[in-house]
mmCIF file of C-alpha atoms and ligand atoms in Angstrom:
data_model
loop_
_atom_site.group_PDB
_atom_site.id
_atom_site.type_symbol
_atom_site.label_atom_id
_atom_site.label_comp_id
_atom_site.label_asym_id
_atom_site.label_seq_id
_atom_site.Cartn_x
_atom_site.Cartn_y
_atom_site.Cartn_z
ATOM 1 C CA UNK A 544 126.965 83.260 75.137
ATOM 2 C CA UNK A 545 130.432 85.470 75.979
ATOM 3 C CA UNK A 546 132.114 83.949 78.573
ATOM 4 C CA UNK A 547 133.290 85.730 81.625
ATOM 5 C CA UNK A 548 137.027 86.370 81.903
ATOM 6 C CA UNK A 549 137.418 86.255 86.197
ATOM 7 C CA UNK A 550 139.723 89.402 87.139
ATOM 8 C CA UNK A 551 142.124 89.923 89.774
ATOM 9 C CA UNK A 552 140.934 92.018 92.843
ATOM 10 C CA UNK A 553 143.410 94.220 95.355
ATOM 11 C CA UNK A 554 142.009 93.524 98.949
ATOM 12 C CA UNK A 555 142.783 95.085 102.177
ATOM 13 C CA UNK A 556 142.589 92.343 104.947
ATOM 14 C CA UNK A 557 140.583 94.443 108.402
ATOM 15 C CA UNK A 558 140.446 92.246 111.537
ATOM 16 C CA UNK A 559 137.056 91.650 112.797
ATOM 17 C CA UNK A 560 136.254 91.915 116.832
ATOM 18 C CA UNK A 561 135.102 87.901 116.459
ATOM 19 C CA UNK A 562 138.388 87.444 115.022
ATOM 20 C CA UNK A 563 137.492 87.093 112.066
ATOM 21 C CA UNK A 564 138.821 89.246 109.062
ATOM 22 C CA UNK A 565 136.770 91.262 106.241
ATOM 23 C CA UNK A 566 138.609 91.940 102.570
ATOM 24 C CA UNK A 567 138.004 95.625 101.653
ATOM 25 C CA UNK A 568 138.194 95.124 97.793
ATOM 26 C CA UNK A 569 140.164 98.578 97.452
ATOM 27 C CA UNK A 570 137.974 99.877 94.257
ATOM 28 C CA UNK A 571 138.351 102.778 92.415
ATOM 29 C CA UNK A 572 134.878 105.162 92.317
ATOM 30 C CA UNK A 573 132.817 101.938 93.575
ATOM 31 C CA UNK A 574 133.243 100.235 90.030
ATOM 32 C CA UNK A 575 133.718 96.967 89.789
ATOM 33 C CA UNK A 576 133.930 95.094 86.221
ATOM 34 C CA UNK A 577 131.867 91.862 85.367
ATOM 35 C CA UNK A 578 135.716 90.078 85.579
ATOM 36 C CA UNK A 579 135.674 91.610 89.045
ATOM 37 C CA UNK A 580 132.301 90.087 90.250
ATOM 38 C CA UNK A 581 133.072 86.935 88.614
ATOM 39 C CA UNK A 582 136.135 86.655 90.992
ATOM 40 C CA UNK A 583 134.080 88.108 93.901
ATOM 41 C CA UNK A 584 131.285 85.068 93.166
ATOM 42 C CA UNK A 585 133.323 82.465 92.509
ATOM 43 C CA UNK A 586 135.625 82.680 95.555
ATOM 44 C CA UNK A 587 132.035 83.600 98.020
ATOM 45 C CA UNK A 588 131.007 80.628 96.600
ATOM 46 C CA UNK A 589 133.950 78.011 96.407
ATOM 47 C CA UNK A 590 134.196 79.268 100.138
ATOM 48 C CA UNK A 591 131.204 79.467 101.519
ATOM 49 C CA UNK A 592 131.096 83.173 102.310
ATOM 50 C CA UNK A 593 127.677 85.159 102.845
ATOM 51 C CA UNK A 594 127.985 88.615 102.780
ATOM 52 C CA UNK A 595 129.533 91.524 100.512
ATOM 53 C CA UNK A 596 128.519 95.266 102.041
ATOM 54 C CA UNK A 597 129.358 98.140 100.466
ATOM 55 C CA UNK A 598 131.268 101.010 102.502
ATOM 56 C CA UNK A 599 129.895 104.604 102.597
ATOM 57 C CA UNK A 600 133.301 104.972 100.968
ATOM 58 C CA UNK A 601 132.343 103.266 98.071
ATOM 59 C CA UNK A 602 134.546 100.175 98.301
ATOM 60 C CA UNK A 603 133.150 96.776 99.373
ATOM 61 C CA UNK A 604 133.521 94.341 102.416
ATOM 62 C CA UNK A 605 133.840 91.046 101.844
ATOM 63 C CA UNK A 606 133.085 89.825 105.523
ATOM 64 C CA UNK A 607 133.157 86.205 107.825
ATOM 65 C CA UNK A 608 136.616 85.021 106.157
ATOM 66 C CA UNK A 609 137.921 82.619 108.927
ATOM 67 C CA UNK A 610 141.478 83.639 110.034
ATOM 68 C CA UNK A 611 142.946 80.084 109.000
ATOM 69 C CA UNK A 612 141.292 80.857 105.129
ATOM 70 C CA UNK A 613 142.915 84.316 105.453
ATOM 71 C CA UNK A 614 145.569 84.012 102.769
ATOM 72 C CA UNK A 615 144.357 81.345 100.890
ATOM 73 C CA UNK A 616 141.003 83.536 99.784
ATOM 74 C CA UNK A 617 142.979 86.466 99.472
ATOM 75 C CA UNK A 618 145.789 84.333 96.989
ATOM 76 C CA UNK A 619 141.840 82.992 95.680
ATOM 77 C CA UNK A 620 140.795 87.524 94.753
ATOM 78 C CA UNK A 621 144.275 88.502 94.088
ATOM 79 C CA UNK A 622 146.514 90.535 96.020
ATOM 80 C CA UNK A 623 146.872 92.034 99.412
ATOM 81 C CA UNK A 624 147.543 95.243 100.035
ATOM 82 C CA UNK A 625 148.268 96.852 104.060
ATOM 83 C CA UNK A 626 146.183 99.840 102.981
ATOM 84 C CA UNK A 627 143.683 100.801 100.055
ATOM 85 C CA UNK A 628 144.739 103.982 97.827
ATOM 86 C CA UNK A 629 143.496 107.009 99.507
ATOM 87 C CA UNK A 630 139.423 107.205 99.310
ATOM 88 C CA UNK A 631 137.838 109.224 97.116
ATOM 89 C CA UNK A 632 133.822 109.230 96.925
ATOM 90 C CA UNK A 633 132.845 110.406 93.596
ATOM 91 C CA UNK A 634 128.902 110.464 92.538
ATOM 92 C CA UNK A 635 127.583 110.235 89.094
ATOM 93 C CA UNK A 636 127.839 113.964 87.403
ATOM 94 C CA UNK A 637 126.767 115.618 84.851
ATOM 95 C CA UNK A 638 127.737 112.655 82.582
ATOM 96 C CA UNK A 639 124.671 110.320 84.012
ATOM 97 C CA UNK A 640 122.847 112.142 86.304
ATOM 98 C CA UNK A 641 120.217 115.110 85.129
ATOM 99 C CA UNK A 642 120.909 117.858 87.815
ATOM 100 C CA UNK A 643 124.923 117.064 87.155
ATOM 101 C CA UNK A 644 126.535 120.624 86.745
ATOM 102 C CA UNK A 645 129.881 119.210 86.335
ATOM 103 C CA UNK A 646 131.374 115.753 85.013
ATOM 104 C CA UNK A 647 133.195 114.076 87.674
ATOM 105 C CA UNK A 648 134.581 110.872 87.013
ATOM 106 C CA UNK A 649 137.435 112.227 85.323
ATOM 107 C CA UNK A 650 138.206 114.726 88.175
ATOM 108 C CA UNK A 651 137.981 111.913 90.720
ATOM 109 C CA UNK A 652 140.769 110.186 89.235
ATOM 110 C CA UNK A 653 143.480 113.168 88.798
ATOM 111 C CA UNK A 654 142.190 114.374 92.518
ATOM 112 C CA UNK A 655 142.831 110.268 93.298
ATOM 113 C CA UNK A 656 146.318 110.370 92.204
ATOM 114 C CA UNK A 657 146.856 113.927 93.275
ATOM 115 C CA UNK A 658 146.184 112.974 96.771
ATOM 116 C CA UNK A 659 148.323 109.728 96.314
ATOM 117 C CA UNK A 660 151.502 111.636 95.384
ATOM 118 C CA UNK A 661 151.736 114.168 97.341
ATOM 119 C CA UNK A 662 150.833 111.629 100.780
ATOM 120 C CA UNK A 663 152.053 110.518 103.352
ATOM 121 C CA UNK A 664 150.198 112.943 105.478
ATOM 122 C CA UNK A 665 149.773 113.372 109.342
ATOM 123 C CA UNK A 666 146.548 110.804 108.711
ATOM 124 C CA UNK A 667 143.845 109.675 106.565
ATOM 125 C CA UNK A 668 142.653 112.239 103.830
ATOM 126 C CA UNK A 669 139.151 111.190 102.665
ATOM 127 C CA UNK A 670 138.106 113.257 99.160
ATOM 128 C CA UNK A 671 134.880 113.730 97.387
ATOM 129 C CA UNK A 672 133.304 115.378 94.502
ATOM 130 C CA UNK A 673 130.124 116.060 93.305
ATOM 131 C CA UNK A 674 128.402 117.221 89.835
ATOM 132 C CA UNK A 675 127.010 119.737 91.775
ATOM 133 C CA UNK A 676 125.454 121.556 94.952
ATOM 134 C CA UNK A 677 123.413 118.955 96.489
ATOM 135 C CA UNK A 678 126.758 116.728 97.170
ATOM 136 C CA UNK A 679 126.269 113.223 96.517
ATOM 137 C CA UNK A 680 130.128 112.491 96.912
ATOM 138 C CA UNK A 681 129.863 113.615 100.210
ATOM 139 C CA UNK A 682 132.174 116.464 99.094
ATOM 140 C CA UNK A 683 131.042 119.266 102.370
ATOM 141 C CA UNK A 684 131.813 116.393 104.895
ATOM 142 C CA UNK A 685 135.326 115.524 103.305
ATOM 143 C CA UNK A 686 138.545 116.231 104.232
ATOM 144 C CA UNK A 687 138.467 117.601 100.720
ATOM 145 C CA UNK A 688 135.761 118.168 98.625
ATOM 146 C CA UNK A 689 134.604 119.368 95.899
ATOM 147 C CA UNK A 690 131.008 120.420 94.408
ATOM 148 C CA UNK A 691 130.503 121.106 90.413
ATOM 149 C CA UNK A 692 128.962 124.684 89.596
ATOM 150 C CA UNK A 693 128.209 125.978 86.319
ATOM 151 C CA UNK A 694 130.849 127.993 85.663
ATOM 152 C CA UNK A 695 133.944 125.830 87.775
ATOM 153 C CA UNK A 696 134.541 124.096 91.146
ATOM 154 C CA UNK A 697 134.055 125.079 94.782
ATOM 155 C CA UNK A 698 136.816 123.669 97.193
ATOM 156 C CA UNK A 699 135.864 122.468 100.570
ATOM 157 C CA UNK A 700 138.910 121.836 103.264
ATOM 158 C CA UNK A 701 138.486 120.020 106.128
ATOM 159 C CA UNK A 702 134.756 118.565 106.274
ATOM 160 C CA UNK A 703 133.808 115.579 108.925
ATOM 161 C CA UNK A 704 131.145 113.092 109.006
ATOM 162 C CA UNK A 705 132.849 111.520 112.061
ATOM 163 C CA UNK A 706 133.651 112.806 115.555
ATOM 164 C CA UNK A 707 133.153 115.979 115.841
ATOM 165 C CA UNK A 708 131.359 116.787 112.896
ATOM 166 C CA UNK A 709 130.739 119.415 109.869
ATOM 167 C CA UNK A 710 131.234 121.146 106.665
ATOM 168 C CA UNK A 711 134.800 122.061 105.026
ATOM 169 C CA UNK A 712 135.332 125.536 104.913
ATOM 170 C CA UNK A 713 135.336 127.439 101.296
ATOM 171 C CA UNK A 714 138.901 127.870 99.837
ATOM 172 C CA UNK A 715 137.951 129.045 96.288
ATOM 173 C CA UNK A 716 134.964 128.846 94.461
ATOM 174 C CA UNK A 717 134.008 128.481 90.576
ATOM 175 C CA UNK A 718 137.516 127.477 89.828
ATOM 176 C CA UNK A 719 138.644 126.170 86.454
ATOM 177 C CA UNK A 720 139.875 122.234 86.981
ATOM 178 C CA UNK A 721 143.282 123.016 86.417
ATOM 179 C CA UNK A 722 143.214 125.709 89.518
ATOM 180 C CA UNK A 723 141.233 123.422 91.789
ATOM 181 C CA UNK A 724 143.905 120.404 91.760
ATOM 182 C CA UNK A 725 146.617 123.437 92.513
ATOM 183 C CA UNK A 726 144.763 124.492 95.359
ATOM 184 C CA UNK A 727 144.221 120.895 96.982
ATOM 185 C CA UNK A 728 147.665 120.524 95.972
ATOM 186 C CA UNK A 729 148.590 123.818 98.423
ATOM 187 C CA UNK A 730 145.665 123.074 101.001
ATOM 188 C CA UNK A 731 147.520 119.589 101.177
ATOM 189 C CA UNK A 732 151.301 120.770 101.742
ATOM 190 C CA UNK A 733 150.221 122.997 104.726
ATOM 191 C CA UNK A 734 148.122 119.650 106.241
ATOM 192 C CA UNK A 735 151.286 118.453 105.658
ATOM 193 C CA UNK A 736 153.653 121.100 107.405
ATOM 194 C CA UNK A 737 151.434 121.907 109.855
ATOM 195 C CA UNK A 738 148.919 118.819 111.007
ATOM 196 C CA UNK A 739 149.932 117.192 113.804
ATOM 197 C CA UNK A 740 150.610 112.881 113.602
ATOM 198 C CA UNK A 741 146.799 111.522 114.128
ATOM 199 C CA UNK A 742 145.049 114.597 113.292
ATOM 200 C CA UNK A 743 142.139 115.146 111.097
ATOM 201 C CA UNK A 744 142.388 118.068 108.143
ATOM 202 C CA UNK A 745 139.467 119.488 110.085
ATOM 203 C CA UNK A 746 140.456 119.313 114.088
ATOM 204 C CA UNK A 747 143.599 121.128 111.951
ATOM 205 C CA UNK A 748 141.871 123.450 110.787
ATOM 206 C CA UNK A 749 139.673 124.461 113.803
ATOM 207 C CA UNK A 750 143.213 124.453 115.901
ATOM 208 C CA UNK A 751 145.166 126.963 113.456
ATOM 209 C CA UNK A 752 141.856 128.573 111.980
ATOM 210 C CA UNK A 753 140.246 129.313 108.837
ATOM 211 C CA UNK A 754 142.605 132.195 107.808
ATOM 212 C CA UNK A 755 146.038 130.217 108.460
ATOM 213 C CA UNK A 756 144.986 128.082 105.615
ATOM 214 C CA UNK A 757 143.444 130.675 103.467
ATOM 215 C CA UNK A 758 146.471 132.775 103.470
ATOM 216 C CA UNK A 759 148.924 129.982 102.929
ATOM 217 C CA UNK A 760 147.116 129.665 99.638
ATOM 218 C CA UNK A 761 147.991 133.710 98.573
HETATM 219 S S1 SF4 B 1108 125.655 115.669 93.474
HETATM 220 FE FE1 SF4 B 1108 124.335 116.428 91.861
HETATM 221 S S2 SF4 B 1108 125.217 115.573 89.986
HETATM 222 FE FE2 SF4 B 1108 125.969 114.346 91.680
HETATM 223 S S3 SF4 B 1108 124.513 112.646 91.866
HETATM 224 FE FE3 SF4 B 1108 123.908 114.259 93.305
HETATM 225 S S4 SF4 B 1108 122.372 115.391 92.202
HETATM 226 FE FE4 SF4 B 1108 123.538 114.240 90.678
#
């Protein structure tokens, strides 16, 4: 039988209301290796620790670590980080799954480190994409998103799934790859110029309008 090499894990310590703390294991598209879960395992076991949830933002929570245990289990996964890499929800594509339009796994990782680089922003930018129109990766409720077609990618700017919710609005659609990342890359910079400290891409977006952005991008 192989045996399992255990892999290091970069958490994200959140305090708890019980005062307790939760490790958000900062993953990348919601995989996690067999080296990963080995690590995961062995520390929920060597310390007695019940639970691991996944996030709607496709990371998991390791939850009930004691305060006192805090950086012992977290020296026990890894390393520590004050915040994960931007989030980026990605579903399965046209790779793995049969109504898949577009493959998005490798797009997820360029938008990743597209939003990454060009940071920090007024606040959190949340990204998804989708192999196509019925939006798995949450892409129309993300502060960017985008959804496969056949022929390219629609762009979505400023979508919610929390207060004050809704779809993005359209900033291009059935663009090649290359032209998509530009256009985040543009749609970002004005967030950037013009979002105020604390504000969502979409409360931006309803406070400036549609247009502002869309012409920024001419
Ligand atoms: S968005 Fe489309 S391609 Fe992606 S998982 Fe859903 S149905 Fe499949």
């Amino acid at each position: 039988m192989n045996t399992v090499v255990s892999e290091p894990i970069v958490v994200m310590p959140v305090a708890r209301k019980d005062g307790s703390y939760a490790l958000r294991l900062c993953l990348s598209q919601g995989e996690l290796s067999i080296g990963m879960m080995k690590r995961v395992m062995d520390v929920m076991t060597a310390y007695g620790l019940p639970t691991l949830r996944a996030t709607t933002g496709q990371r998991m929570n390791l939850e009930g670590i004691p305060k006192d245990k805090l950086d012992e289990i977290v020296n026990a996964l890894g390393t520590a980080v004050e915040k994960c890499p931007p989030g980026v929800s990605v579903c399965p594509g046209s790779a793995e799954c049969r109504y898949g339009q577009q493959e998005t796994r490798e797009l997820g990782r360029k938008l990743t480190s597209l939003v990454k680089e060009n940071g920090p922003y007024p606040f959190k930018v949340k990204s998804g994409v989708s192999g196509c129109s019925f939006g798995c990766g949450l892409s129309f409720v993300r502060d960017i998103g985008l959804v496969g077609k056949s022929t390219g990618w629609d762009l979505y700017f400023g979508g919610s799934a929390t207060s004050n919710p809704g779809p993005g609005v359209a900033l291009g659609k059935k663009l090649h790859e290359d032209e998509v990342l530009d256009r985040v890359r543009q749609a970002l910079a004005f967030y950037k110029e013009n979002g105020k400290k604390g504000e969502r891409i979409g409360s931006m977006v309803r406070r400036l309008g549609h247009e502002a952005v869309a012409e920024s991008l001419k």
